[in-house]
Amino acid sequence: MIVTTNDLFRQAYGKYAVGAYNINNLEQTVGLFRGDLGKSKSNDDPTDPAKSAPFIIQISRGARSYTDKRFLESMIRTAGEVFPDAIFAVHLDHGTEEACYDCIESGFYSSVMIDASHEPLPKNIEITKRVVARAHAKGIVVEAELGQLGGVEEDVVGSVCLTRPDEAVEFVDKSGCDSLAVAIGTSHGAYKFSGKQGLHFDVLDSIQKALPKRFPLVMHGSSSVPKEWVDRINNAGGKLGSASGVDEAQYLPAAKLGVCKINIDTDGRLVWCAIHREFFRDKPEGFDLRGPGQVFMPAYADYIIHKNQKLGSAGQLEGVRKGLGK
Ligand code: G3H
Ligand code: 13P
Ligand code: ZN
């Protein structure tokens, strides 16, 4: 069942965060749905209520153009039929204004992100406001972003990059967005922190206090880049260097401060990469693409279960269903 992100945030607020996972292909999609229903090995496994979680499936512009956006939409639609117990939002990740309108008009997405965070505040407000008007007219909710991610690797963390609480208040008030992605020290990709940096909980706390009560916040760039998977990749011929991510122990404290959506893309790529490298390293005579796919899908499902446990969303699916009156 497809719902909006804000339907999920209303129930998660202050208690846990909903995982927002990027997908690009069929194997990721199947692994994601299985994991969110606690079915690790096969589509036909029974759903495990203790592991079942609501989730957000998110599609970047890169994913939409990798093949053709309609393949992704068909896959997700089919996954909703194969896994009828699933409760999820379909979300455009890092949209331009044009991509947002395309998704709003498609009738398939329940949520879009307009990312005009590179623009000065007034222009970011102006663009976001236009997208909000078009989205709300169709019952679709809008995530916007204020602040700039990515400064951490370059050691230029400062007020120029992190979201300013006073600006967040003005932005939310004037743009009418439904949730706000904030820059509190994370960055995209596998190389987030070069030293002892971590999340700026003081900034997050100030943003939460300044905004209207229970306003949902979003954390991008939140992969944990597990050492286990980086080592597996490197032991199978990869060269990932000093990759590092967000400490998973920080997800729940962030959720308690109003972060309702935590974005994970890189970790899924690491799992994919390790499994495929190992598979062909160990079977040099192999060339059937289904071989690594059959190993990847359950491994990814297990990874999603693990991640949802860290986010606190595991075990929440039935409560969400009741809360939605379904
Ligand atoms: O935040 C960006 C996501 O990781 C999507 O990445 O544009 O390479 O699909 P992508
Ligand atoms: P990661 O690169 O940390 O997985 O972040 C993903 C993200 O923010 C997608 O929007
Ligand atoms: Zn992002």
PDB file of N, CA, C and O in Angstrom, residues 139-170:
ATOM      1  N   GLY A 139      -2.481  16.106  -3.741  1.00  0.00           N
ATOM      2  CA  GLY A 139      -2.388  15.281  -2.530  1.00  0.00           C
ATOM      3  C   GLY A 139      -1.001  14.698  -2.300  1.00  0.00           C
ATOM      4  O   GLY A 139      -0.835  13.711  -1.574  1.00  0.00           O
ATOM      5  N   ILE A 140       0.001  15.324  -2.925  1.00  0.00           N
ATOM      6  CA  ILE A 140       1.376  14.838  -2.788  1.00  0.00           C
ATOM      7  C   ILE A 140       2.134  15.760  -1.841  1.00  0.00           C
ATOM      8  O   ILE A 140       1.933  16.984  -1.867  1.00  0.00           O
ATOM      9  N   VAL A 141       3.002  15.170  -1.007  1.00  0.00           N
ATOM     10  CA  VAL A 141       3.729  15.990  -0.029  1.00  0.00           C
ATOM     11  C   VAL A 141       5.138  16.296  -0.534  1.00  0.00           C
ATOM     12  O   VAL A 141       5.671  15.609  -1.397  1.00  0.00           O
ATOM     13  N   VAL A 142       5.725  17.351   0.050  1.00  0.00           N
ATOM     14  CA  VAL A 142       7.007  17.867  -0.461  1.00  0.00           C
ATOM     15  C   VAL A 142       8.059  17.958   0.651  1.00  0.00           C
ATOM     16  O   VAL A 142       7.828  18.560   1.696  1.00  0.00           O
ATOM     17  N   GLU A 143       9.207  17.353   0.350  1.00  0.00           N
ATOM     18  CA  GLU A 143      10.401  17.533   1.191  1.00  0.00           C
ATOM     19  C   GLU A 143      11.267  18.601   0.523  1.00  0.00           C
ATOM     20  O   GLU A 143      11.421  18.586  -0.704  1.00  0.00           O
ATOM     21  N   ALA A 144      11.802  19.514   1.305  1.00  0.00           N
ATOM     22  CA  ALA A 144      12.711  20.523   0.756  1.00  0.00           C
ATOM     23  C   ALA A 144      14.005  20.474   1.554  1.00  0.00           C
ATOM     24  O   ALA A 144      14.098  19.762   2.556  1.00  0.00           O
ATOM     25  N   GLU A 145      15.002  21.193   1.089  1.00  0.00           N
ATOM     26  CA  GLU A 145      16.292  21.153   1.789  1.00  0.00           C
ATOM     27  C   GLU A 145      16.824  22.558   2.034  1.00  0.00           C
ATOM     28  O   GLU A 145      16.740  23.425   1.164  1.00  0.00           O
ATOM     29  N   LEU A 146      17.386  22.736   3.225  1.00  0.00           N
ATOM     30  CA  LEU A 146      18.007  24.014   3.561  1.00  0.00           C
ATOM     31  C   LEU A 146      19.354  23.732   4.217  1.00  0.00           C
ATOM     32  O   LEU A 146      19.441  22.946   5.167  1.00  0.00           O
ATOM     33  N   GLY A 147      20.412  24.375   3.698  1.00  0.00           N
ATOM     34  CA  GLY A 147      21.777  24.098   4.169  1.00  0.00           C
ATOM     35  C   GLY A 147      22.489  23.273   3.120  1.00  0.00           C
ATOM     36  O   GLY A 147      21.869  22.824   2.149  1.00  0.00           O
ATOM     37  N   GLN A 148      23.770  23.091   3.304  1.00  0.00           N
ATOM     38  CA  GLN A 148      24.553  22.367   2.293  1.00  0.00           C
ATOM     39  C   GLN A 148      25.258  21.177   2.939  1.00  0.00           C
ATOM     40  O   GLN A 148      26.012  21.347   3.883  1.00  0.00           O
ATOM     41  N   LEU A 149      25.019  19.988   2.390  1.00  0.00           N
ATOM     42  CA  LEU A 149      25.736  18.803   2.861  1.00  0.00           C
ATOM     43  C   LEU A 149      27.118  18.800   2.216  1.00  0.00           C
ATOM     44  O   LEU A 149      27.353  19.506   1.252  1.00  0.00           O
ATOM     45  N   GLY A 150      27.995  17.970   2.746  1.00  0.00           N
ATOM     46  CA  GLY A 150      29.209  17.677   1.992  1.00  0.00           C
ATOM     47  C   GLY A 150      30.414  18.468   2.391  1.00  0.00           C
ATOM     48  O   GLY A 150      31.495  18.221   1.878  1.00  0.00           O
ATOM     49  N   GLY A 151      30.279  19.406   3.335  1.00  0.00           N
ATOM     50  CA  GLY A 151      31.458  20.170   3.719  1.00  0.00           C
ATOM     51  C   GLY A 151      32.414  19.407   4.609  1.00  0.00           C
ATOM     52  O   GLY A 151      33.574  19.763   4.731  1.00  0.00           O
ATOM     53  N   VAL A 152      31.895  18.320   5.203  1.00  0.00           N
ATOM     54  CA  VAL A 152      32.671  17.676   6.253  1.00  0.00           C
ATOM     55  C   VAL A 152      34.000  17.108   5.754  1.00  0.00           C
ATOM     56  O   VAL A 152      35.033  17.275   6.390  1.00  0.00           O
ATOM     57  N   GLU A 153      33.970  16.479   4.578  1.00  0.00           N
ATOM     58  CA  GLU A 153      35.214  15.875   4.095  1.00  0.00           C
ATOM     59  C   GLU A 153      36.295  16.924   3.907  1.00  0.00           C
ATOM     60  O   GLU A 153      37.455  16.676   4.039  1.00  0.00           O
ATOM     61  N   GLU A 154      35.867  18.111   3.499  1.00  0.00           N
ATOM     62  CA  GLU A 154      36.864  19.158   3.225  1.00  0.00           C
ATOM     63  C   GLU A 154      37.207  19.952   4.482  1.00  0.00           C
ATOM     64  O   GLU A 154      37.915  20.960   4.405  1.00  0.00           O
ATOM     65  N   ASP A 155      36.670  19.490   5.635  1.00  0.00           N
ATOM     66  CA  ASP A 155      36.955  20.182   6.893  1.00  0.00           C
ATOM     67  C   ASP A 155      36.530  21.650   6.882  1.00  0.00           C
ATOM     68  O   ASP A 155      37.210  22.513   7.447  1.00  0.00           O
ATOM     69  N   VAL A 156      35.452  21.923   6.214  1.00  0.00           N
ATOM     70  CA  VAL A 156      34.968  23.305   6.213  1.00  0.00           C
ATOM     71  C   VAL A 156      33.606  23.383   6.880  1.00  0.00           C
ATOM     72  O   VAL A 156      32.769  24.178   6.509  1.00  0.00           O
ATOM     73  N   VAL A 157      33.397  22.523   7.883  1.00  0.00           N
ATOM     74  CA  VAL A 157      32.128  22.569   8.610  1.00  0.00           C
ATOM     75  C   VAL A 157      32.007  23.934   9.275  1.00  0.00           C
ATOM     76  O   VAL A 157      32.929  24.397   9.911  1.00  0.00           O
ATOM     77  N   GLY A 158      30.909  24.558   9.112  1.00  0.00           N
ATOM     78  CA  GLY A 158      30.709  25.869   9.728  1.00  0.00           C
ATOM     79  C   GLY A 158      29.324  26.342   9.444  1.00  0.00           C
ATOM     80  O   GLY A 158      28.549  25.670   8.789  1.00  0.00           O
ATOM     81  N   SER A 159      29.013  27.538   9.914  1.00  0.00           N
ATOM     82  CA  SER A 159      27.646  28.021   9.775  1.00  0.00           C
ATOM     83  C   SER A 159      27.276  28.231   8.305  1.00  0.00           C
ATOM     84  O   SER A 159      26.121  28.298   7.957  1.00  0.00           O
ATOM     85  N   VAL A 160      28.279  28.350   7.429  1.00  0.00           N
ATOM     86  CA  VAL A 160      27.941  28.533   6.018  1.00  0.00           C
ATOM     87  C   VAL A 160      27.307  27.277   5.437  1.00  0.00           C
ATOM     88  O   VAL A 160      26.554  27.347   4.478  1.00  0.00           O
ATOM     89  N   CYS A 161      27.647  26.108   5.990  1.00  0.00           N
ATOM     90  CA  CYS A 161      27.157  24.848   5.432  1.00  0.00           C
ATOM     91  C   CYS A 161      25.974  24.301   6.231  1.00  0.00           C
ATOM     92  O   CYS A 161      25.027  23.797   5.655  1.00  0.00           O
ATOM     93  N   LEU A 162      26.070  24.368   7.554  1.00  0.00           N
ATOM     94  CA  LEU A 162      25.027  23.752   8.380  1.00  0.00           C
ATOM     95  C   LEU A 162      23.749  24.595   8.337  1.00  0.00           C
ATOM     96  O   LEU A 162      23.803  25.815   8.135  1.00  0.00           O
ATOM     97  N   THR A 163      22.609  23.933   8.506  1.00  0.00           N
ATOM     98  CA  THR A 163      21.318  24.635   8.483  1.00  0.00           C
ATOM     99  C   THR A 163      21.210  25.581   9.679  1.00  0.00           C
ATOM    100  O   THR A 163      21.477  25.176  10.816  1.00  0.00           O
ATOM    101  N   ARG A 164      20.806  26.809   9.402  1.00  0.00           N
ATOM    102  CA  ARG A 164      20.636  27.775  10.503  1.00  0.00           C
ATOM    103  C   ARG A 164      19.196  27.729  11.005  1.00  0.00           C
ATOM    104  O   ARG A 164      18.254  27.880  10.218  1.00  0.00           O
ATOM    105  N   PRO A 165      18.998  27.516  12.318  1.00  0.00           N
ATOM    106  CA  PRO A 165      17.641  27.407  12.864  1.00  0.00           C
ATOM    107  C   PRO A 165      16.733  28.585  12.501  1.00  0.00           C
ATOM    108  O   PRO A 165      15.569  28.392  12.152  1.00  0.00           O
ATOM    109  N   ASP A 166      17.262  29.817  12.541  1.00  0.00           N
ATOM    110  CA  ASP A 166      16.410  30.980  12.238  1.00  0.00           C
ATOM    111  C   ASP A 166      15.962  30.947  10.777  1.00  0.00           C
ATOM    112  O   ASP A 166      14.813  31.257  10.447  1.00  0.00           O
ATOM    113  N   GLU A 167      16.869  30.528   9.893  1.00  0.00           N
ATOM    114  CA  GLU A 167      16.497  30.429   8.475  1.00  0.00           C
ATOM    115  C   GLU A 167      15.505  29.281   8.245  1.00  0.00           C
ATOM    116  O   GLU A 167      14.619  29.383   7.385  1.00  0.00           O
ATOM    117  N   ALA A 168      15.660  28.215   9.020  1.00  0.00           N
ATOM    118  CA  ALA A 168      14.742  27.071   8.884  1.00  0.00           C
ATOM    119  C   ALA A 168      13.311  27.512   9.199  1.00  0.00           C
ATOM    120  O   ALA A 168      12.356  27.145   8.507  1.00  0.00           O
ATOM    121  N   VAL A 169      13.152  28.339  10.222  1.00  0.00           N
ATOM    122  CA  VAL A 169      11.821  28.831  10.607  1.00  0.00           C
ATOM    123  C   VAL A 169      11.210  29.633   9.461  1.00  0.00           C
ATOM    124  O   VAL A 169      10.062  29.405   9.054  1.00  0.00           O
ATOM    125  N   GLU A 170      12.000  30.544   8.921  1.00  0.00           N
ATOM    126  CA  GLU A 170      11.512  31.396   7.822  1.00  0.00           C
ATOM    127  C   GLU A 170      11.186  30.530   6.598  1.00  0.00           C
ATOM    128  O   GLU A 170      10.149  30.696   5.942  1.00  0.00           O
TER     129      GLU A 170
END
